[in-house]
């Protein structure tokens, strides 16, 4: 019996889909559940530090929902939580995987905190600021945070 490349790929994909990834000690596995079928081209993020996963868990459902007034409202409802979680990321030690890129890590954390703060400011403005643009900046900053962890945005 011969197995083709397509068959091997199918087996590999089924194996990945059949069980959740194991998280390294001190980390959790974060995924974009909305993208289980590969929608929007996002890959799953695995074995992130717990504080990064906690941030992601709030950001992902906002980012992956349809743009518009309803998403803007939900985003502003979660702005304070994102701020708290960004502060937790800032307070954590540099992750072991990012130690060789400590300056890049710290810069990425500064960007995440700054864009998250700007989102909160946009939400609190009267009239409300451009929430979609602010959320886009937060999303970009989050993926910048993944680079020093070796899990950049592909």
PDB file of N, CA and C in Angstrom, residues 11 16 21 31 38 55 84-85 93 98 100 106-107 112 121-122 127:
ATOM      1  N   UNK A  11      -3.572  12.852   6.964  1.00  0.00           N
ATOM      2  CA  UNK A  11      -3.364  12.154   8.234  1.00  0.00           C
ATOM      3  C   UNK A  11      -2.779  13.112   9.269  1.00  0.00           C
ATOM      4  N   UNK A  16      -3.556  16.521  14.138  1.00  0.00           N
ATOM      5  CA  UNK A  16      -3.495  17.808  14.830  1.00  0.00           C
ATOM      6  C   UNK A  16      -4.866  18.239  15.309  1.00  0.00           C
ATOM      7  N   UNK A  21      -3.335  20.837  21.692  1.00  0.00           N
ATOM      8  CA  UNK A  21      -1.904  20.820  21.908  1.00  0.00           C
ATOM      9  C   UNK A  21      -1.603  20.843  23.401  1.00  0.00           C
ATOM     10  N   UNK A  31      -5.929  29.463  21.039  1.00  0.00           N
ATOM     11  CA  UNK A  31      -6.268  29.284  19.635  1.00  0.00           C
ATOM     12  C   UNK A  31      -7.329  30.275  19.240  1.00  0.00           C
ATOM     13  N   UNK A  38      -9.582  27.407   9.164  1.00  0.00           N
ATOM     14  CA  UNK A  38      -8.543  28.126   8.452  1.00  0.00           C
ATOM     15  C   UNK A  38      -8.997  29.467   7.909  1.00  0.00           C
ATOM     16  N   UNK A  55      -4.662  37.794  27.453  1.00  0.00           N
ATOM     17  CA  UNK A  55      -4.915  38.946  26.589  1.00  0.00           C
ATOM     18  C   UNK A  55      -5.577  38.467  25.290  1.00  0.00           C
ATOM     19  N   UNK A  84      -6.181  45.892  31.614  1.00  0.00           N
ATOM     20  CA  UNK A  84      -5.695  45.113  32.758  1.00  0.00           C
ATOM     21  C   UNK A  84      -4.790  43.977  32.302  1.00  0.00           C
ATOM     22  N   UNK A  85      -5.186  43.340  31.234  1.00  0.00           N
ATOM     23  CA  UNK A  85      -4.393  42.203  30.747  1.00  0.00           C
ATOM     24  C   UNK A  85      -3.089  42.659  30.100  1.00  0.00           C
ATOM     25  N   UNK A  93       7.830  38.638  33.848  1.00  0.00           N
ATOM     26  CA  UNK A  93       9.230  38.606  33.425  1.00  0.00           C
ATOM     27  C   UNK A  93       9.334  38.261  31.934  1.00  0.00           C
ATOM     28  N   UNK A  98      11.967  34.375  24.809  1.00  0.00           N
ATOM     29  CA  UNK A  98      12.244  35.714  24.289  1.00  0.00           C
ATOM     30  C   UNK A  98      13.518  36.306  24.889  1.00  0.00           C
ATOM     31  N   UNK A 100      16.625  35.867  24.354  1.00  0.00           N
ATOM     32  CA  UNK A 100      17.644  36.268  23.379  1.00  0.00           C
ATOM     33  C   UNK A 100      17.224  37.507  22.589  1.00  0.00           C
ATOM     34  N   UNK A 106      10.545  43.750  25.013  1.00  0.00           N
ATOM     35  CA  UNK A 106      10.150  44.938  25.778  1.00  0.00           C
ATOM     36  C   UNK A 106       9.517  46.000  24.871  1.00  0.00           C
ATOM     37  N   UNK A 107      10.052  46.152  23.675  1.00  0.00           N
ATOM     38  CA  UNK A 107       9.477  47.100  22.724  1.00  0.00           C
ATOM     39  C   UNK A 107       8.067  46.668  22.316  1.00  0.00           C
ATOM     40  N   UNK A 112       2.088  47.109  22.773  1.00  0.00           N
ATOM     41  CA  UNK A 112       0.802  46.523  23.162  1.00  0.00           C
ATOM     42  C   UNK A 112       0.113  47.397  24.207  1.00  0.00           C
ATOM     43  N   UNK A 121      -8.835  55.136  25.188  1.00  0.00           N
ATOM     44  CA  UNK A 121      -9.063  56.570  24.983  1.00  0.00           C
ATOM     45  C   UNK A 121     -10.096  56.796  23.885  1.00  0.00           C
ATOM     46  N   UNK A 122      -9.961  56.053  22.790  1.00  0.00           N
ATOM     47  CA  UNK A 122     -10.924  56.181  21.679  1.00  0.00           C
ATOM     48  C   UNK A 122     -12.331  55.802  22.137  1.00  0.00           C
ATOM     49  N   UNK A 127     -17.394  62.605  20.442  1.00  0.00           N
ATOM     50  CA  UNK A 127     -17.899  61.298  20.008  1.00  0.00           C
ATOM     51  C   UNK A 127     -16.785  60.253  20.045  1.00  0.00           C
TER      52      UNK A 127
END
